[in-house]
Short mmCIF file of C-alpha atoms in Angstrom, two decimals:
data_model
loop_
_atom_site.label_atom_id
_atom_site.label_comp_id
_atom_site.label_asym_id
_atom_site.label_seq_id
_atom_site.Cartn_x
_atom_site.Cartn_y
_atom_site.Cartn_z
CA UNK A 1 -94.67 -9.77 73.31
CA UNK A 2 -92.53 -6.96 74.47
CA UNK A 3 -92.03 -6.35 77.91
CA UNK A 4 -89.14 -4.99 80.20
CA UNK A 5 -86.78 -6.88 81.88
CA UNK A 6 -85.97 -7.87 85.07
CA UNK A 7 -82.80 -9.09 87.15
CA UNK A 8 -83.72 -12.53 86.88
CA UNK A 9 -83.12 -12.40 82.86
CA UNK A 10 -79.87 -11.29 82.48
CA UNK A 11 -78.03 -14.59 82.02
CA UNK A 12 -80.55 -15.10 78.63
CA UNK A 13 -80.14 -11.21 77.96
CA UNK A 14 -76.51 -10.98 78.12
CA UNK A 15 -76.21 -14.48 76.29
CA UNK A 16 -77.74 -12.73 73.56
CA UNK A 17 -75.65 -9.74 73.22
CA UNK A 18 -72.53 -11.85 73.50
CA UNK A 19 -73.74 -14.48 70.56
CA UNK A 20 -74.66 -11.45 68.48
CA UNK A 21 -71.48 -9.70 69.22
CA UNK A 22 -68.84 -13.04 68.22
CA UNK A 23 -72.04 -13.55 64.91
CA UNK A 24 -71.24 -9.89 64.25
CA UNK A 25 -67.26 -10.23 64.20
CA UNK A 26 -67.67 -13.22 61.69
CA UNK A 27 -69.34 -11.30 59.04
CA UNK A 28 -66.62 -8.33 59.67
CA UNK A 29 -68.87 -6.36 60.98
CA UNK A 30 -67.65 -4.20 64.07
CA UNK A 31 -70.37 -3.17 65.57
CA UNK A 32 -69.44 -4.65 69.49
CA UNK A 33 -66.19 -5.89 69.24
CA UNK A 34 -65.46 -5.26 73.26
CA UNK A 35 -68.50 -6.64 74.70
CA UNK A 36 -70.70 -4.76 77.13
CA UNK A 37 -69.53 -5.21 80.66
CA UNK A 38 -71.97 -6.98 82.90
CA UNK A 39 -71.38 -4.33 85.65
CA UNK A 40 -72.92 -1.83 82.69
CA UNK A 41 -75.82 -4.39 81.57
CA UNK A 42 -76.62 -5.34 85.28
CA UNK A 43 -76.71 -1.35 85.93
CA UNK A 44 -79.32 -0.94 82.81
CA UNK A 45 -81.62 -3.25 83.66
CA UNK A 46 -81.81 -2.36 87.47
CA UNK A 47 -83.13 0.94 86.23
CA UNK A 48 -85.44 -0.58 84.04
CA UNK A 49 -83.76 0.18 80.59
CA UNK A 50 -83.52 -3.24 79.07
CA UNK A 51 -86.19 -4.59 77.22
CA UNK A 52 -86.84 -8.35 75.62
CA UNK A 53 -88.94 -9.36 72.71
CA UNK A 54 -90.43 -12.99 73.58
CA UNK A 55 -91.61 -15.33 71.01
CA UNK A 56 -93.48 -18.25 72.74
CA UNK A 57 -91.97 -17.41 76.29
CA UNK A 58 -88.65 -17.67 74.63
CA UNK A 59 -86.49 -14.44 74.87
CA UNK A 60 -85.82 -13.53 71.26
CA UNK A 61 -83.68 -10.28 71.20
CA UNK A 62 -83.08 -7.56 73.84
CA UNK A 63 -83.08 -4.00 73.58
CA UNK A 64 -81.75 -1.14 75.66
CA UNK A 65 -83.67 2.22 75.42
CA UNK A 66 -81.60 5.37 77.37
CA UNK A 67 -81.16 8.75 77.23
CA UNK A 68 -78.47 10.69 75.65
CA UNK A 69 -77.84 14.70 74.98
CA UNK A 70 -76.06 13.81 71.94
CA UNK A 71 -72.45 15.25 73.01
CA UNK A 72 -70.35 12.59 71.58
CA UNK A 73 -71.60 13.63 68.57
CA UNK A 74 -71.26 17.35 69.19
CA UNK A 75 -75.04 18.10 68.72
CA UNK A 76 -76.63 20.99 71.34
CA UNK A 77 -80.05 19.50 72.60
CA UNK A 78 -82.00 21.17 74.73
CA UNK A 79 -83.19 18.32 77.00
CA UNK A 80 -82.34 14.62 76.69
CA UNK A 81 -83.31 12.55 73.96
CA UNK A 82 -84.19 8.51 73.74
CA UNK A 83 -81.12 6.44 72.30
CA UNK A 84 -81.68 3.19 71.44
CA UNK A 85 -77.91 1.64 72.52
CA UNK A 86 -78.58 -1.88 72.33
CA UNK A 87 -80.85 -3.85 70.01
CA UNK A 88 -79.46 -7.48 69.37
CA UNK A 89 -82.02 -10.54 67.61
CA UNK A 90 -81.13 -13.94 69.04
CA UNK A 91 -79.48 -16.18 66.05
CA UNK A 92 -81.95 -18.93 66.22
CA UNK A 93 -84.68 -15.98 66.00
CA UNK A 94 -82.50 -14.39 62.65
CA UNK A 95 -84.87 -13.28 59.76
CA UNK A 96 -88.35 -13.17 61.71
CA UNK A 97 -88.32 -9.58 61.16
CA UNK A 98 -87.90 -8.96 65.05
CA UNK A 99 -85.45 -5.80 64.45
CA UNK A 100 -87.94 -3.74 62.79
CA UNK A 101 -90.88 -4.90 65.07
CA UNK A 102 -89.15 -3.71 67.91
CA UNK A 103 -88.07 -0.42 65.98
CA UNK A 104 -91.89 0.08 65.73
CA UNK A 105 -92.99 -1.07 69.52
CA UNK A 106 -90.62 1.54 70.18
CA UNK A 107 -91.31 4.92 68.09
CA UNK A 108 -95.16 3.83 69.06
CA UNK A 109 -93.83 3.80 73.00
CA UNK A 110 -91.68 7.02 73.06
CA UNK A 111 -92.45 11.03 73.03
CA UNK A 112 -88.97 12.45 72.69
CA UNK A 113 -86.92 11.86 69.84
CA UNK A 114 -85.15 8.43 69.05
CA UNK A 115 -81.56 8.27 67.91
CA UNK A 116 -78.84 5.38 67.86
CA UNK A 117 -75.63 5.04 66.50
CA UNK A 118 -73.80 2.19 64.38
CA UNK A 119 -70.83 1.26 62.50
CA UNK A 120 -70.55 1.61 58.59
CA UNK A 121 -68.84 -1.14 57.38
CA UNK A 122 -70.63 -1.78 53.97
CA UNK A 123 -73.52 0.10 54.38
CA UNK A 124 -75.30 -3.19 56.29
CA UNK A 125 -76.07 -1.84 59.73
CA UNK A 126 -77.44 1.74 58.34
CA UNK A 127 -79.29 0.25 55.76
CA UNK A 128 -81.26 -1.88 57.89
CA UNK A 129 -81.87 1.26 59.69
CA UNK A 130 -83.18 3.44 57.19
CA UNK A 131 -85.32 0.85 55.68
CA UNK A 132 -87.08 1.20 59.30
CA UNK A 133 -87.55 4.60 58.85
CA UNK A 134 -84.79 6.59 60.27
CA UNK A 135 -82.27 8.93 58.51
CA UNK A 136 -78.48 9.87 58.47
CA UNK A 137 -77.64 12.40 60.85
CA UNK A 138 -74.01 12.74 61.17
CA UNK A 139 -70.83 10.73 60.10
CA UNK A 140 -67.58 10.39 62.53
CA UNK A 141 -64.98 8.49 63.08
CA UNK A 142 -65.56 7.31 66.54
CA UNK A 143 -64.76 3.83 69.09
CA UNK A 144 -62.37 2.98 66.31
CA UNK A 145 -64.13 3.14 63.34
CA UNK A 146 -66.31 5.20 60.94
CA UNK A 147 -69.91 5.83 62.88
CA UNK A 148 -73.32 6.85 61.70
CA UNK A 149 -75.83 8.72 64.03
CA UNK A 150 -79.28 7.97 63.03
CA UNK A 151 -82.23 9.72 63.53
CA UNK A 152 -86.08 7.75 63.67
CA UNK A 153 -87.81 9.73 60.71
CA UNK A 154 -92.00 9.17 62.30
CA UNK A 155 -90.65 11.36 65.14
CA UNK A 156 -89.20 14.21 63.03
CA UNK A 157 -93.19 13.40 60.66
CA UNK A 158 -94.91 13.16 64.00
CA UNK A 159 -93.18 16.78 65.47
CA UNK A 160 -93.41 19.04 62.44
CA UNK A 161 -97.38 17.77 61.73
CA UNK A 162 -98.37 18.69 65.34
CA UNK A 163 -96.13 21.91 65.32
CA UNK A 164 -98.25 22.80 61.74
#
């Protein structure tokens, strides 16, 4: 069950974004090396961002759906678009397939389109993204390190079938 969060969940929320973040630095990967501030988390779910994926009334991962107009990245959009700028799986919940059932709750939840950005360090974190349907945007080096902005792929489907 999906559902968003609240106030009251943020010490099991934020527990899961910092045990993904020190998992994450283990296998080299550097995809949240400074962890979020609470301030910023505390902020997000107040305004009903943050999102948790609950497996037997047990919070299993945590996602963060915002908007962005893609400046960073040096892309002209029109109006804002969704970015997906958290999405971390729970360790004990690892290998249930959770990450790409969310990606789906999501792009079946959303009408604009859905971007999010990641490290490349070996290819793992955009890999597990385009295997769920999303696509290579742009490369920079940004926060330190080489980025990828991703693009969901059934939006850009969904768009050009309805505009046909």
């Amino acid at each position: 069950m999906i559902r968003q969060l609240a106030l009251a969940d943020f010490e099991d929320a934020y527990r899961i974004l910092l045990d993904v973040a020190a998992w994450l630095r283990i296998k080299g990967i550097k995809q949240w090396e400074t962890p979020l501030p609470k301030p910023v988390y505390t902020t997000w779910l107040s305004q009903g961002l943050c999102y948790g994926y609950f497996v037997d009334g047990r919070l299993a991962a945590v996602f963060t759906i915002r908007t962005s107009d893609l400046s960073e990245w040096g892309i002209p959009t029109a109006h804002p678009v969704n970015w997906l700028s958290t999405m971390a799986v729970s360790r004990s919940f690892a290998g249930h397939r959770i990450g790409g059932q969310i990606l789906s709750w999501i792009l079946s939840h959303i009408e604009k389109p859905l971007f999010l950005d990641c490290f490349d360090y070996d290819d793992v974190l955009p890999k597990f993204y385009r295997a769920n349907d999303f696509r290579e945007v742009r490369r920079k080096h940004l926060h330190g390190g080489p980025m990828v902005l991703m693009e969901a792929i059934s939006y850009i489907k969904n768009r050009s079938e309805t505009s046909s």
